[in-house]
Short mmCIF file of N, CA and C in Angstrom, two decimals:
data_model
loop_
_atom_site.label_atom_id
_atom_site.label_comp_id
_atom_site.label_asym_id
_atom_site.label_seq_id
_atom_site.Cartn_x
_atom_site.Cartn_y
_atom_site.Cartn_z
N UNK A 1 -75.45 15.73 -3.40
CA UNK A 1 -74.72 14.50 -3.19
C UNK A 1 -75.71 13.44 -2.70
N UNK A 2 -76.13 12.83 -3.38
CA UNK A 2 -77.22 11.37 -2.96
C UNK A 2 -76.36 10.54 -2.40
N UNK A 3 -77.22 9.78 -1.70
CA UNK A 3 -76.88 8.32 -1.08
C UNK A 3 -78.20 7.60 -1.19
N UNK A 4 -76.87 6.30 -0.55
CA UNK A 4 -78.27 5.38 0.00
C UNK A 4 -78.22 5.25 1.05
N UNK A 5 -77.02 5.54 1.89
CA UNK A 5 -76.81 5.56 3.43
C UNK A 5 -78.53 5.54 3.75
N UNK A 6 -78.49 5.50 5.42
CA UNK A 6 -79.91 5.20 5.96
C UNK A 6 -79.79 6.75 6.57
N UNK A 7 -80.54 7.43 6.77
CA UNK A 7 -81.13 9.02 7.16
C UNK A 7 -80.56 9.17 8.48
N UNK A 8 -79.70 9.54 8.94
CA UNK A 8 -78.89 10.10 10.01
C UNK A 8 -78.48 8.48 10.83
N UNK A 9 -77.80 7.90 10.29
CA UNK A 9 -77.58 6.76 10.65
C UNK A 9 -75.71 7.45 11.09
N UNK A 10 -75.38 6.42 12.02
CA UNK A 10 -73.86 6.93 12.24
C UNK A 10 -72.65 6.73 10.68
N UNK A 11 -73.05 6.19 9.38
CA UNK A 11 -72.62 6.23 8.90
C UNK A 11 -72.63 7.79 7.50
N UNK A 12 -74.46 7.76 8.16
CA UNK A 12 -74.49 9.14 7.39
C UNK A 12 -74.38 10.50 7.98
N UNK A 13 -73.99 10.65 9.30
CA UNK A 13 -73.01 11.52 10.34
C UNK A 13 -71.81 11.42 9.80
N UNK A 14 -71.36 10.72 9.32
CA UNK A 14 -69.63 10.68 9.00
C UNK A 14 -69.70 11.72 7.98
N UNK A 15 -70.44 11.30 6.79
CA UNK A 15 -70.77 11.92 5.45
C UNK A 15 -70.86 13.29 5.79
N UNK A 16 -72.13 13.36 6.28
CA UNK A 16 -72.00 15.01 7.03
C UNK A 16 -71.34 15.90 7.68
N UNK A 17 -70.45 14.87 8.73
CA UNK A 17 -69.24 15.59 9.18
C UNK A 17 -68.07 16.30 8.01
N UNK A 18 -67.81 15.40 7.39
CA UNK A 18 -66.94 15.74 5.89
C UNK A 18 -67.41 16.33 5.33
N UNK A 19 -68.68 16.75 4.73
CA UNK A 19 -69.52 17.75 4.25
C UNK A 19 -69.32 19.66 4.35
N UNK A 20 -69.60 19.02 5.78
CA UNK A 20 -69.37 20.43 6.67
C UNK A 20 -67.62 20.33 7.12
N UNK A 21 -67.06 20.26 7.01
CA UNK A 21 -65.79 20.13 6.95
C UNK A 21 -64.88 20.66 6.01
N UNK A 22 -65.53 20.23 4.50
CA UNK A 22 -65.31 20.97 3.27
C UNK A 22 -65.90 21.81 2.82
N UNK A 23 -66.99 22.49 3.53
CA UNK A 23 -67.67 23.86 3.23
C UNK A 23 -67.15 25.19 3.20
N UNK A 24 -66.80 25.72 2.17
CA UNK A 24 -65.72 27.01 1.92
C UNK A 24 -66.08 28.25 2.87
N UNK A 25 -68.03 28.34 2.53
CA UNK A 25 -68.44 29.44 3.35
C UNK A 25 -68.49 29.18 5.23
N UNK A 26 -68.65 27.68 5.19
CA UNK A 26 -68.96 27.21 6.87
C UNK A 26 -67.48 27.97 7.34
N UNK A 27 -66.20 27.48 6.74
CA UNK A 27 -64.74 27.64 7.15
C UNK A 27 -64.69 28.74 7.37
N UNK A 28 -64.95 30.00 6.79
CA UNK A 28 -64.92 31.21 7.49
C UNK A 28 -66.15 31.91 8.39
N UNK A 29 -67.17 31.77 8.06
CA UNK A 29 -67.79 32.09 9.34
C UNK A 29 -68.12 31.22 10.47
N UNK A 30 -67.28 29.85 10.58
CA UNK A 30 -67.25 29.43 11.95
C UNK A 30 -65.84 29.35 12.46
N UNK A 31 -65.07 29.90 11.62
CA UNK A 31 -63.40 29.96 12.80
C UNK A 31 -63.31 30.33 13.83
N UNK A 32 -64.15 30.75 14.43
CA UNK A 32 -63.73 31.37 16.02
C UNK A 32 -65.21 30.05 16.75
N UNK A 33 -65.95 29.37 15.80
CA UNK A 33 -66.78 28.15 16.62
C UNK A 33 -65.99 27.32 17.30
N UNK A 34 -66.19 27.12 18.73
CA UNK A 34 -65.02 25.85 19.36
C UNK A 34 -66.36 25.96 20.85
N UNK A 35 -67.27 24.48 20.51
CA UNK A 35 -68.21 23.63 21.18
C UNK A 35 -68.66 22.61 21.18
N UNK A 36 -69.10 22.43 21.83
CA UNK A 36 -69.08 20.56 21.93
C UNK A 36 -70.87 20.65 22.24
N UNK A 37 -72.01 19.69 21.09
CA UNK A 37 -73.37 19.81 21.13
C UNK A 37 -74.10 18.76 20.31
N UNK A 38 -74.67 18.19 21.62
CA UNK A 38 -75.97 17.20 20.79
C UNK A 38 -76.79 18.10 19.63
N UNK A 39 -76.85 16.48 18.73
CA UNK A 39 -77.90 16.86 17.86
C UNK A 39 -78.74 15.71 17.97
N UNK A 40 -80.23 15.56 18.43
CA UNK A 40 -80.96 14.59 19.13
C UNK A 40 -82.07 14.78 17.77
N UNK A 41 -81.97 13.05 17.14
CA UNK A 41 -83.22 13.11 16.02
C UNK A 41 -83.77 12.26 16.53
N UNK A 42 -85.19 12.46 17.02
CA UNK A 42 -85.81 11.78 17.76
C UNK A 42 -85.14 10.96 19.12
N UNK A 43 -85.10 9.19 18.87
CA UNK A 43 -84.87 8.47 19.55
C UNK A 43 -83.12 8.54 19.50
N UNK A 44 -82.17 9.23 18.61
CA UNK A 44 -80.90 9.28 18.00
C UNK A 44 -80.25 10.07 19.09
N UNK A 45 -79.14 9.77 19.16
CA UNK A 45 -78.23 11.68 19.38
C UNK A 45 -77.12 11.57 19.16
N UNK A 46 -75.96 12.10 18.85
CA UNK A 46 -74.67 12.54 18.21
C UNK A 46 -74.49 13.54 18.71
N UNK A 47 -73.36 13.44 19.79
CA UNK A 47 -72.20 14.39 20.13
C UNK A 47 -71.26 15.24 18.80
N UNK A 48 -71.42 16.43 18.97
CA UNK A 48 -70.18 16.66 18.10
C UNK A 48 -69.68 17.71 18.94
N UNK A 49 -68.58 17.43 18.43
CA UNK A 49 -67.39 18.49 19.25
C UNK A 49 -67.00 19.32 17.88
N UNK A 50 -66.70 20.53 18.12
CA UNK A 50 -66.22 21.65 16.98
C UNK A 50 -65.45 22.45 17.48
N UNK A 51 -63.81 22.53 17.16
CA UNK A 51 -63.01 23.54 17.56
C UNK A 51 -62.56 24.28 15.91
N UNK A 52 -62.55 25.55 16.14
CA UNK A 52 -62.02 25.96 15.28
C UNK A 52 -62.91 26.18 13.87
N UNK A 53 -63.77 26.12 14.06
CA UNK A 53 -65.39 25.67 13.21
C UNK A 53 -65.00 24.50 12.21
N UNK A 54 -64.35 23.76 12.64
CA UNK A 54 -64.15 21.80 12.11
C UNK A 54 -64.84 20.84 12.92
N UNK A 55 -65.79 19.90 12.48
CA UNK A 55 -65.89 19.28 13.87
C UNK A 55 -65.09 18.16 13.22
N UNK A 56 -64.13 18.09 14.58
CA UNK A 56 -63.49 16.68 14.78
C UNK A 56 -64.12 15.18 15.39
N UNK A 57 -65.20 15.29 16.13
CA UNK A 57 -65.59 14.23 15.92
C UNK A 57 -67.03 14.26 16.61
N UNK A 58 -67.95 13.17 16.01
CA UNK A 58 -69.31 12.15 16.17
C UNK A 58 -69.61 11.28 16.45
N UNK A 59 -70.27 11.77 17.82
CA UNK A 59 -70.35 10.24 18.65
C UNK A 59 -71.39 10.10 19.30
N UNK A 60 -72.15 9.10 19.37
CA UNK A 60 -73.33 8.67 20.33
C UNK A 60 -72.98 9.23 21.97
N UNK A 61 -73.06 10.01 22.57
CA UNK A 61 -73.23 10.72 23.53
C UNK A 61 -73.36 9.47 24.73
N UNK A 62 -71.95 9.57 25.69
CA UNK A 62 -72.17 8.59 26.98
C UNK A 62 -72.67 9.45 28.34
N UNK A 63 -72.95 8.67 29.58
CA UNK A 63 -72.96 9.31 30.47
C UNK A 63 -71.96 10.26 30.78
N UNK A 64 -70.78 9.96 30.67
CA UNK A 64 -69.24 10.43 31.11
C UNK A 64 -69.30 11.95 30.55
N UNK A 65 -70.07 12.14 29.00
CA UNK A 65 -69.70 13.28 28.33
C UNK A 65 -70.35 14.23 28.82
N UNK A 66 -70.05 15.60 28.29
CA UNK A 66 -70.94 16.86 28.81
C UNK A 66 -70.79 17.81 27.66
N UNK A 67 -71.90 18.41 26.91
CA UNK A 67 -72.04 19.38 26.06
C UNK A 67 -72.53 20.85 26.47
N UNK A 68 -72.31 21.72 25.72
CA UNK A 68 -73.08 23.02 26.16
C UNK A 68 -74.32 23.29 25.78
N UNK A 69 -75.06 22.62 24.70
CA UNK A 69 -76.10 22.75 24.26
C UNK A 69 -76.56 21.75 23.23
N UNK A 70 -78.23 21.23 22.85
CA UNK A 70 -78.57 20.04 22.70
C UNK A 70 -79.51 20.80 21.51
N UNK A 71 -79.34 20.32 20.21
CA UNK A 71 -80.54 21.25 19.46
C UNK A 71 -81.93 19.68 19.17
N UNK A 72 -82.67 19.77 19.08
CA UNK A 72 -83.48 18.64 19.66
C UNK A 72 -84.79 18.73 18.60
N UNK A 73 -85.10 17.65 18.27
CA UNK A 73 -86.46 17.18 17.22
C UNK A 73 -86.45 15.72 16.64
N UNK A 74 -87.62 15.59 16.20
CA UNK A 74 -88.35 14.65 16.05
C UNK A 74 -87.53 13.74 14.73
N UNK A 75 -87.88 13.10 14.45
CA UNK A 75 -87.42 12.05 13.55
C UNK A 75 -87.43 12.90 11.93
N UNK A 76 -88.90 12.68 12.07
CA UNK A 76 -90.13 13.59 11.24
C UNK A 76 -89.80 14.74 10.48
N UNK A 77 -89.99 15.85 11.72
CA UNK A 77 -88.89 17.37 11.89
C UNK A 77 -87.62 17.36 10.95
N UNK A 78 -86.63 16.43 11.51
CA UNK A 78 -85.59 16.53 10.78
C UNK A 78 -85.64 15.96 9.38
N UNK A 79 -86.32 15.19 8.72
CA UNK A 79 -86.42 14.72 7.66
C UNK A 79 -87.05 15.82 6.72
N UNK A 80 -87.70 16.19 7.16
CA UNK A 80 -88.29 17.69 6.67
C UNK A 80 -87.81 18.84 6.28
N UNK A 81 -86.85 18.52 7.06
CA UNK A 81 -85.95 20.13 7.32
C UNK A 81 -84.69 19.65 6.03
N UNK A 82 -84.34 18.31 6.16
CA UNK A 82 -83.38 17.56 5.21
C UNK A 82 -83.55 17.59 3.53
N UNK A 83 -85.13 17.79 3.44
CA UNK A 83 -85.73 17.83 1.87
C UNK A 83 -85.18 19.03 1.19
N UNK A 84 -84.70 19.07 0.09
CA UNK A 84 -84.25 19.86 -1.20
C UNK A 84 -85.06 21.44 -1.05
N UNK A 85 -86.46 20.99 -1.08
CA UNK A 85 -86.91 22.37 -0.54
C UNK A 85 -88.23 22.07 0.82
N UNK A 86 -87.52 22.45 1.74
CA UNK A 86 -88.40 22.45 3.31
C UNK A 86 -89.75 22.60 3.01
N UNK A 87 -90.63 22.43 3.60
CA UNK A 87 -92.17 23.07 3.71
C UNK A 87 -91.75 24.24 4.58
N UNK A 88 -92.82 25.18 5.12
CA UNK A 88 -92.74 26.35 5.72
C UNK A 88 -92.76 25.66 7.13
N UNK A 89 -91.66 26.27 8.11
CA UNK A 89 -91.63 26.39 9.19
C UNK A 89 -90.14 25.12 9.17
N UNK A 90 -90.17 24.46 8.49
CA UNK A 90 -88.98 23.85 8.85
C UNK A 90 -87.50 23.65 8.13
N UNK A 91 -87.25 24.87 6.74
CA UNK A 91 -86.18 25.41 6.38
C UNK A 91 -85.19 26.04 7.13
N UNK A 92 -85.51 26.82 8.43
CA UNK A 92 -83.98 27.36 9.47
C UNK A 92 -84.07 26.26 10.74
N UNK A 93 -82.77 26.31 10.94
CA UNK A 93 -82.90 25.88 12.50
C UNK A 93 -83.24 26.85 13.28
N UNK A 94 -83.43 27.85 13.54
CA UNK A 94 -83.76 28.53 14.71
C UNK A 94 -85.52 28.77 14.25
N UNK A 95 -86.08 28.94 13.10
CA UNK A 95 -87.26 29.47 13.30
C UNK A 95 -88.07 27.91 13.86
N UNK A 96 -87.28 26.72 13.67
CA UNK A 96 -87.52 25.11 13.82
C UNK A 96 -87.37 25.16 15.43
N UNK A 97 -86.59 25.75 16.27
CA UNK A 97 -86.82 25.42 17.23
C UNK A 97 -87.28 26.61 18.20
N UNK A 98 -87.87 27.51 17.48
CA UNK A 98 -88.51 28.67 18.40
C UNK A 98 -89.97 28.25 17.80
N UNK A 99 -90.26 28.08 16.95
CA UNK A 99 -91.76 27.86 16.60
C UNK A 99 -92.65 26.34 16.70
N UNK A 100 -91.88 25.92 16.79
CA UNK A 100 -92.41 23.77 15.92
C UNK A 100 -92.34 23.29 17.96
N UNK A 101 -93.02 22.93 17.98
CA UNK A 101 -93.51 22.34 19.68
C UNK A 101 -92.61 20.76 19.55
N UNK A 102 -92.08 20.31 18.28
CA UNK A 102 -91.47 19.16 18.31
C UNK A 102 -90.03 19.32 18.24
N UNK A 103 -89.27 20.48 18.30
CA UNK A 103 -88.29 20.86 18.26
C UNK A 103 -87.84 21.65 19.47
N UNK A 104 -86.37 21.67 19.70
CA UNK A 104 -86.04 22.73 21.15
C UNK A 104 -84.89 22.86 21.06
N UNK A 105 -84.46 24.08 21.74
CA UNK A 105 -82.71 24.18 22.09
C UNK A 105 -82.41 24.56 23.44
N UNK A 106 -81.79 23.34 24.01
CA UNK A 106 -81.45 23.23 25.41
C UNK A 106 -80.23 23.31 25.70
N UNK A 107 -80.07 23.70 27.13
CA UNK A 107 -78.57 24.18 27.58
C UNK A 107 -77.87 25.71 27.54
N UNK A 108 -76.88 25.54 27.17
CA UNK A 108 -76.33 26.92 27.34
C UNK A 108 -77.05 27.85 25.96
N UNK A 109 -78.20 28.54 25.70
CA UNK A 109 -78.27 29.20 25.14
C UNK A 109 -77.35 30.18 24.27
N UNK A 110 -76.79 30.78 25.39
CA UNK A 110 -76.30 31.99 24.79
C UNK A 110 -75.05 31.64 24.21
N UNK A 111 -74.27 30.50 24.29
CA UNK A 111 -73.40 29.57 23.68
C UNK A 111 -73.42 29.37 22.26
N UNK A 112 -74.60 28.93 22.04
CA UNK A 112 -75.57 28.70 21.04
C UNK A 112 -76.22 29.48 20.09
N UNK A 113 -76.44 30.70 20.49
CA UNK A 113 -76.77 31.52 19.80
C UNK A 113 -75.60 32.43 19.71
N UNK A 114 -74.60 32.90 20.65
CA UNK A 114 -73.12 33.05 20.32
C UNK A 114 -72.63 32.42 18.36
N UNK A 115 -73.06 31.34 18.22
CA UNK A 115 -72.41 30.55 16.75
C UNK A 115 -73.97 30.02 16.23
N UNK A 116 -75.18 30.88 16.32
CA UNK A 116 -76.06 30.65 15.29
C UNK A 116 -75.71 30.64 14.04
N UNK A 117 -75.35 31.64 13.37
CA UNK A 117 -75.11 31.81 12.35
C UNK A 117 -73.92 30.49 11.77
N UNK A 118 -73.07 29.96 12.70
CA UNK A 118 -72.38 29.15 11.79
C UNK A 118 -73.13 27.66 12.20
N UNK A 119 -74.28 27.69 12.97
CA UNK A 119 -75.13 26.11 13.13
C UNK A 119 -76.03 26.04 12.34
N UNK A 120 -76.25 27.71 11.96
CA UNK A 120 -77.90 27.56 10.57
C UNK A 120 -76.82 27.17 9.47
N UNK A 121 -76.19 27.44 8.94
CA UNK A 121 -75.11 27.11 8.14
C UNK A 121 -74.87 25.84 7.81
N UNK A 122 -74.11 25.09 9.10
CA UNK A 122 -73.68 24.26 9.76
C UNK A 122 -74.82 23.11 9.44
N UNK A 123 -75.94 23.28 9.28
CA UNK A 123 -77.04 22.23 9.91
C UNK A 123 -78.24 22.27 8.05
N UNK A 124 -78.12 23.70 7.65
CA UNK A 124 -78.32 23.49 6.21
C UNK A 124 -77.34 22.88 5.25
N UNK A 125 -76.18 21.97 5.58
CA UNK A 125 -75.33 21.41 4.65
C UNK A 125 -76.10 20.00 5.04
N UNK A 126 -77.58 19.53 6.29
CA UNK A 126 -77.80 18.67 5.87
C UNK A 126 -78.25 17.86 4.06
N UNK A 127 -79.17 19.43 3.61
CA UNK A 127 -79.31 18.36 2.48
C UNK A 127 -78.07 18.55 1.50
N UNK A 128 -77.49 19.19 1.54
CA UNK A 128 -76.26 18.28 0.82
C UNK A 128 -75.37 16.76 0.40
N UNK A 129 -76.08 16.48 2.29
CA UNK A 129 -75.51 15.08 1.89
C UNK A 129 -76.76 14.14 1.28
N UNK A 130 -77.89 14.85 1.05
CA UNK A 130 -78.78 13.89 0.78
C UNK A 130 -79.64 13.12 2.26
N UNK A 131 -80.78 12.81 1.72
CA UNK A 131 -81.85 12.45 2.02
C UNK A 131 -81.58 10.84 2.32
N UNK A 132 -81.07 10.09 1.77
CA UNK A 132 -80.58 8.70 1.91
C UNK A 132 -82.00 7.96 2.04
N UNK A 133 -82.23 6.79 2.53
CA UNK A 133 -83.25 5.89 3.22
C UNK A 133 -83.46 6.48 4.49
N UNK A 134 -85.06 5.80 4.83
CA UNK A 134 -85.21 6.47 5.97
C UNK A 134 -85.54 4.82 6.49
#
């Protein structure tokens, strides 16, 4: 699915939210997902909340809010990881944030790795929506 949207811009979060929303395989292995977690691209971050492995909503993260866990990288990183086919080291999210010094996963761990399997999932429907402008 191409665009021209701009590369994780809040309009191409929407896209992605709906993406992963309509994902046949995401829908069953995240039904029992229900968390609320930054996704920080670089200078960026987006709250999402996920009950039920749907996320209902994306939002620039206020003081007021509180998540269980923050998966975290570079501008760069994520654009990388976004391409059709990754270079080595930045195709999974987890080998991206156990190996790459520009990447991290903060907070409740075991939360987090509790619903790995439906965030590697979850987070490879980026290139689906496309690469857009950067």
């Amino acid at each position: 699915m191409a665009n021209n949207l701009h590369m994780f811009s809040p309009e191409w979060m929407e896209q992605f939210r709906q993406v992963v929303n309509e994902d046949r395989e995401l829908s069953w292995i995240a039904r029992w997902m229900t968390c609320d977690f930054v996704w920080r691209i670089g200078e960026a971050a987006y709250l999402f909340s996920v009950a039920g492995g749907k996320v209902n909503l994306v939002v620039a993260p206020t003081w007021n809010d509180s998540w269980d866990f923050a998966i975290e990288g570079t501008e760069e990183a994520w654009s990388k990881f976004a391409q059709p086919l990754p270079p080595p080291m930045y195709y999974d999210l987890l080998g991206m944030v156990t190996r790459l010094p520009e990447c991290r996963l903060t907070g409740n761990r075991l939360k987090a790795m509790q619903h790995i399997r439906s965030l590697t999932r979850m987070m490879s429907l980026v290139r689906e929506v496309g690469g857009g402008t950067r």
